[in-house]
Short mmCIF file of C-alpha atoms in Angstrom, two decimals:
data_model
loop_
_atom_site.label_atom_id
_atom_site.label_comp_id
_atom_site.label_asym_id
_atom_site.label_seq_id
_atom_site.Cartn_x
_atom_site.Cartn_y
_atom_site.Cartn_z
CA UNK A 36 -8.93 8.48 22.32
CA UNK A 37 -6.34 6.29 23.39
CA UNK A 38 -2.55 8.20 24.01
CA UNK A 39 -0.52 7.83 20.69
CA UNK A 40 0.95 4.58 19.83
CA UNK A 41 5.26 4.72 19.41
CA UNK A 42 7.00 6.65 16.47
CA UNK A 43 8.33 4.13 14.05
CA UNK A 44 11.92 4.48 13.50
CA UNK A 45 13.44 6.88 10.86
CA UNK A 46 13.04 5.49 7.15
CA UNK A 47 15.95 3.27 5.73
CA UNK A 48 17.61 4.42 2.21
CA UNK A 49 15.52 1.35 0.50
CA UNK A 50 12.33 2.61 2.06
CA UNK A 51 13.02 6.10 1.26
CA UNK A 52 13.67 5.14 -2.51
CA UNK A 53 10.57 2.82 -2.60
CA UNK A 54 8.66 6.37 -1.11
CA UNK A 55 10.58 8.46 -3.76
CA UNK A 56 9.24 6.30 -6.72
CA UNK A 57 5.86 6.22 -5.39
CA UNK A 58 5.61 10.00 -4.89
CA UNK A 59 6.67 9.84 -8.92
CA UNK A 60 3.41 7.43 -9.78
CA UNK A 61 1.20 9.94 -7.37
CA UNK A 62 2.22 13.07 -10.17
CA UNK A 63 0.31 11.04 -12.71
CA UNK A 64 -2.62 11.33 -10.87
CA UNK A 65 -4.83 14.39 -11.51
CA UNK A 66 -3.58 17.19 -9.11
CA UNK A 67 -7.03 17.22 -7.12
CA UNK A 68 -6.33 13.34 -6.25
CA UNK A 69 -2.89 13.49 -5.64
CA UNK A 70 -2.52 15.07 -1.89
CA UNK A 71 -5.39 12.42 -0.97
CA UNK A 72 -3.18 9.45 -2.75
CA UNK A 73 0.22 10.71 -1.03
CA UNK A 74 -1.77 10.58 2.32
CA UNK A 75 -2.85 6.76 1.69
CA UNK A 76 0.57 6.07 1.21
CA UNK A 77 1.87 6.97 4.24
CA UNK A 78 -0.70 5.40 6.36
CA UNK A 79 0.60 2.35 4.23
CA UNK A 80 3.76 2.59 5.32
CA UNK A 81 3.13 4.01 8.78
CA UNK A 82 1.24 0.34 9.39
CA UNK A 83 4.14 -1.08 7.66
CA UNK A 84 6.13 0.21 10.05
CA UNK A 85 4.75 -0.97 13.35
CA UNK A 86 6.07 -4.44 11.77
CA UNK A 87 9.01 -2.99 10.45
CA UNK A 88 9.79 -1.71 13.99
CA UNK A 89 8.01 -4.12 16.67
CA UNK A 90 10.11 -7.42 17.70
CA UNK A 91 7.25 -7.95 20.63
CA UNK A 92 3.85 -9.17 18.39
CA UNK A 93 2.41 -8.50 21.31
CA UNK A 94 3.16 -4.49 20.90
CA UNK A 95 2.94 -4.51 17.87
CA UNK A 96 -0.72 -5.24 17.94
CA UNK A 97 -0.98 -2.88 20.72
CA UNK A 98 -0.19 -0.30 17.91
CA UNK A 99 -2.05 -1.55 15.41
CA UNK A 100 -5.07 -1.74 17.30
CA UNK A 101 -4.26 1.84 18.17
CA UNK A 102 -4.81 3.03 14.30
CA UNK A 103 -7.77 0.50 13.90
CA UNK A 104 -9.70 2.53 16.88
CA UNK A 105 -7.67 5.94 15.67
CA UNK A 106 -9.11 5.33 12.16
CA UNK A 107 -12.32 4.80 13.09
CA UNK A 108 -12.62 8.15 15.14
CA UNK A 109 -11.87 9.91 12.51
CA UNK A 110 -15.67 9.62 11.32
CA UNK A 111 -16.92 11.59 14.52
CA UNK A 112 -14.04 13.00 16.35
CA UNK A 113 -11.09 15.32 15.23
CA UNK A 114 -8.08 14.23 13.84
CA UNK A 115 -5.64 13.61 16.50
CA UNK A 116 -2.21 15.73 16.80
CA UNK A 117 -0.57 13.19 14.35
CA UNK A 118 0.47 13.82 11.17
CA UNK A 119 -0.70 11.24 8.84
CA UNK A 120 -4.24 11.18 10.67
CA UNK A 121 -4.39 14.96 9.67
CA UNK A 122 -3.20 14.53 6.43
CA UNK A 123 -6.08 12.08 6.17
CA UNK A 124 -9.17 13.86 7.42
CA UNK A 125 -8.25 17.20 5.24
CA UNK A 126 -7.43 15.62 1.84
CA UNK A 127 -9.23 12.30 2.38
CA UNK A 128 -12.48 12.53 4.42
CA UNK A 129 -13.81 15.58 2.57
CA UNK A 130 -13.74 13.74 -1.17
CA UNK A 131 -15.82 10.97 0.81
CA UNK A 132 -13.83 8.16 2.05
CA UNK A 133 -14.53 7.51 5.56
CA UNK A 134 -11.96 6.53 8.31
CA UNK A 135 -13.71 3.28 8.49
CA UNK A 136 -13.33 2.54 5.49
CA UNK A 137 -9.64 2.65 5.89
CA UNK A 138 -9.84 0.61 9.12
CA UNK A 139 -9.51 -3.10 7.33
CA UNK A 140 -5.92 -1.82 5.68
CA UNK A 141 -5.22 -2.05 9.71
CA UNK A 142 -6.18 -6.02 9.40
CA UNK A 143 -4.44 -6.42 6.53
CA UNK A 144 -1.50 -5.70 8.76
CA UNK A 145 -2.02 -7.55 11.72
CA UNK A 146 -2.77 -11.14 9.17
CA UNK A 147 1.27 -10.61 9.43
CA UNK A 148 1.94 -10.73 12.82
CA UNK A 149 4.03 -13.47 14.24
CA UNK A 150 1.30 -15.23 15.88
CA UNK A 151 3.47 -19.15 16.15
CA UNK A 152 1.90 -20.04 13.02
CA UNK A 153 3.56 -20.28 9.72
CA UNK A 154 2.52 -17.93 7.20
CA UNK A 155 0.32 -19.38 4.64
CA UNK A 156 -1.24 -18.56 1.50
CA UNK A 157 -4.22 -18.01 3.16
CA UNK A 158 -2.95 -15.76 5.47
CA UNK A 159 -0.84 -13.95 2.17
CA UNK A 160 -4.29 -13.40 0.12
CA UNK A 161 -5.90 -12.24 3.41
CA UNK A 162 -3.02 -9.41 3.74
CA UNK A 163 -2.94 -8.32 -0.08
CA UNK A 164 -7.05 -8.21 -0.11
CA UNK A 165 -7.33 -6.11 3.37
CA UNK A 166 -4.03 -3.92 2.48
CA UNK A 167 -3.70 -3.72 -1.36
CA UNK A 168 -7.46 -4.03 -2.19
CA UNK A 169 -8.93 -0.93 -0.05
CA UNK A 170 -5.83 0.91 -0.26
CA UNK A 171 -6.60 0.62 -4.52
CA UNK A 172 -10.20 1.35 -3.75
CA UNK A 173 -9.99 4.33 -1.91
CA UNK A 174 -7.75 5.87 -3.97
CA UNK A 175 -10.08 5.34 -6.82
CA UNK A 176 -12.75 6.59 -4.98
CA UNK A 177 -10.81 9.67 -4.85
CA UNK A 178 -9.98 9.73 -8.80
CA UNK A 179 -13.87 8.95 -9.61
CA UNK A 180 -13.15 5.70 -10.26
CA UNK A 181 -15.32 2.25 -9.47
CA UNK A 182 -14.17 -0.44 -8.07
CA UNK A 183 -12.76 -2.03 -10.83
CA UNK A 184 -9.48 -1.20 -9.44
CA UNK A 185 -9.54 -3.60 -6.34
CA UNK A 186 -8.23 -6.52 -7.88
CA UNK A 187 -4.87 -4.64 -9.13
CA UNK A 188 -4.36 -3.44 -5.49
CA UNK A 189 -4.59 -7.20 -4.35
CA UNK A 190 -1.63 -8.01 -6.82
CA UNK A 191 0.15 -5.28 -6.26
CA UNK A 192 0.44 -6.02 -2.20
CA UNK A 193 0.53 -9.66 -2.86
CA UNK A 194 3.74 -8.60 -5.47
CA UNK A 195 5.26 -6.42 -2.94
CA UNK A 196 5.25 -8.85 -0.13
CA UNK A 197 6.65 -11.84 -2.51
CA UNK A 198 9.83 -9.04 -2.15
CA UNK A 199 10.05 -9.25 0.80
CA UNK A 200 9.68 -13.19 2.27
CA UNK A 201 12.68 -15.22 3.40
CA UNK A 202 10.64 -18.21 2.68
CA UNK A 203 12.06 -18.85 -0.87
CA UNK A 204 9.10 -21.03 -1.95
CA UNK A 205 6.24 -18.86 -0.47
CA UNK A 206 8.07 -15.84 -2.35
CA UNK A 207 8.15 -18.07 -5.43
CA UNK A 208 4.14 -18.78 -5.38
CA UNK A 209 2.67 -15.55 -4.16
CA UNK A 210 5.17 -13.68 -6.76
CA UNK A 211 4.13 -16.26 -9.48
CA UNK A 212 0.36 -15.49 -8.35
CA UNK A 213 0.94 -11.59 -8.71
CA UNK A 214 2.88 -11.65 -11.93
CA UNK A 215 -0.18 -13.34 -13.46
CA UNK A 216 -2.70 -11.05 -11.74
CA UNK A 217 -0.36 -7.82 -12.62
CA UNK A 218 -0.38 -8.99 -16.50
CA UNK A 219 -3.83 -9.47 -16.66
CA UNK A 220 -5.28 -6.78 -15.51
CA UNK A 221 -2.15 -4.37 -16.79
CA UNK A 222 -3.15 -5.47 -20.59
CA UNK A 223 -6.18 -3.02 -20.91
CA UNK A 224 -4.61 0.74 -21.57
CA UNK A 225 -5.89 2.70 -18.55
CA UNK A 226 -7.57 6.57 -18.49
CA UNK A 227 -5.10 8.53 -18.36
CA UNK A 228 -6.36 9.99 -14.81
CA UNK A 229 -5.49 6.26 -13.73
CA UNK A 230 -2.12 6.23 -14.48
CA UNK A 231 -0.68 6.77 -11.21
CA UNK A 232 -2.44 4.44 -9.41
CA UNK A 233 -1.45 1.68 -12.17
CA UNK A 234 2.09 2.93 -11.89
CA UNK A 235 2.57 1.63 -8.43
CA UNK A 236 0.86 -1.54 -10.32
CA UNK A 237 3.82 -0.79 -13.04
CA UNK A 238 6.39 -0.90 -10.28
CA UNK A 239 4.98 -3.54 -8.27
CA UNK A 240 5.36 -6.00 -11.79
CA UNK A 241 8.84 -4.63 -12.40
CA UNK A 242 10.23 -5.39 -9.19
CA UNK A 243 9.08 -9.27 -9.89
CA UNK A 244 10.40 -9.21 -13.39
CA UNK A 245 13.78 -7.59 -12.51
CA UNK A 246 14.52 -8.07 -9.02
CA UNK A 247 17.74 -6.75 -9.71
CA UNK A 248 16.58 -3.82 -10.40
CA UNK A 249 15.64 -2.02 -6.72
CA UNK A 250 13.89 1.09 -6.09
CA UNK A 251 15.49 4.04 -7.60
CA UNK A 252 17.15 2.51 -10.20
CA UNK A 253 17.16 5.12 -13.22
CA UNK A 254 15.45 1.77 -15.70
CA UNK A 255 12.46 1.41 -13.11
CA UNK A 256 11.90 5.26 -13.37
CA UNK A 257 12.18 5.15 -17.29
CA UNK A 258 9.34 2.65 -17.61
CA UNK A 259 7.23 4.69 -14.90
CA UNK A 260 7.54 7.40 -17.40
CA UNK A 261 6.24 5.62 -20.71
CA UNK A 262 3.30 4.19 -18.66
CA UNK A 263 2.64 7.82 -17.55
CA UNK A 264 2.97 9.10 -20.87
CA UNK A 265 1.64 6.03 -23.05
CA UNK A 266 -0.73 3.94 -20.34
CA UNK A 267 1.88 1.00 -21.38
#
């Protein structure tokens, strides 16, 4: 295996917060599931960091093509002296999932790379499919859930980038995209063993309706709770 790629700089407050309300949505998820979800998570935002972190895109797909080839490994060699790839192979691999499977959430990364081109919505529905789709899917795999759950992974990446573009009219149309998608497919009451991977849907739709609102405020916690506790 290739020598480890460089540790990401310490979390922010606002990405601790976002991490804090997240590890809320993962305790609605049955307790076999939920050391499995929390270890999704953080290889979402350990490939979220690489962008967070890299000014060079040149490194920074250095690193991501580290965890592409690191990912992949896991099917047939050890997991590596890192902690998230750990985490992975003993409460993901065993239920099933195979590190190639998670591989594509690596693509879904890179689509966001500053390659000279604009970003497009192309490029935006490429991200939220290859990050938010099989990050949705996997975890679903690990509640005994189909694949129904894809799409709402899709909308709730495409959401959480909208938060995050300075481009005021891309934010506009990929946000305006989500909402739709998030409403949709949030009208059906979910199983209750669903609940916490809808939350982060929850979340994702409450950021766009009250972007005043940022993570950890008390309100956005509240309404976590009544989906846990009602599916609504």
């Amino acid at each position: 295996m290739t020598s480890a790629p460089p540790s990401a700089d310490m979390p922010s407050a606002a990405i601790e917060a976002v991490m804090r309300e997240q590890a809320l949505a993962v305790g609605y998820a049955p307790a076999a599931a939920r050391e499995g979800f929390a270890a999704l998570l953080d290889l979402d935002h350990q490939l979220a960091g690489i962008l967070r972190t890299t000014s060079e895109p040149m490194i920074g797909q250095m690193r991501l093509t580290w965890w592409h080839e690191a990912l992949e490994e896991l099917d047939h060699e050890p997991a590596p002296a890192h902690p998230v790839l750990q985490r992975l192979a003993a409460s993901v691999l065993p239920v099933g999932v195979r590190g190639g499977d998670l591989a594509p959430m690596v693509e879904g990364w890179e689509v966001l790379l500053d390659d000279g081109e604009p970003l497009d919505d192309e490029r935006i529905a490429r991200h939220a499919e290859a990050r938010g789709g099989v990050l949705f899917a996997r975890v679903a795999q690990l509640l005994g859930e189909g694949a129904q759950w894809t799409p709402l992974g899709t909308a709730w990446a495409r959401a959480d980038l909208a938060g995050h573009l300075s481009d005021k009219a891309m934010a506009g149309r990929a946000g305006g995209v989500a909402a739709s998608e998030l409403d949709r497919l949030l009208a059906r009451k979910p199983a209750k063993g669903a609940r916490g991977l809808t939350g982060l849907a929850i979340l994702a739709r409450e950021s766009l309706r009250h972007p005043d609102r940022l993570p950890g405020h008390p309100l956005r916690a509240v309404r976590l709770a009544w989906h846990g506790l009602t599916g609504r």
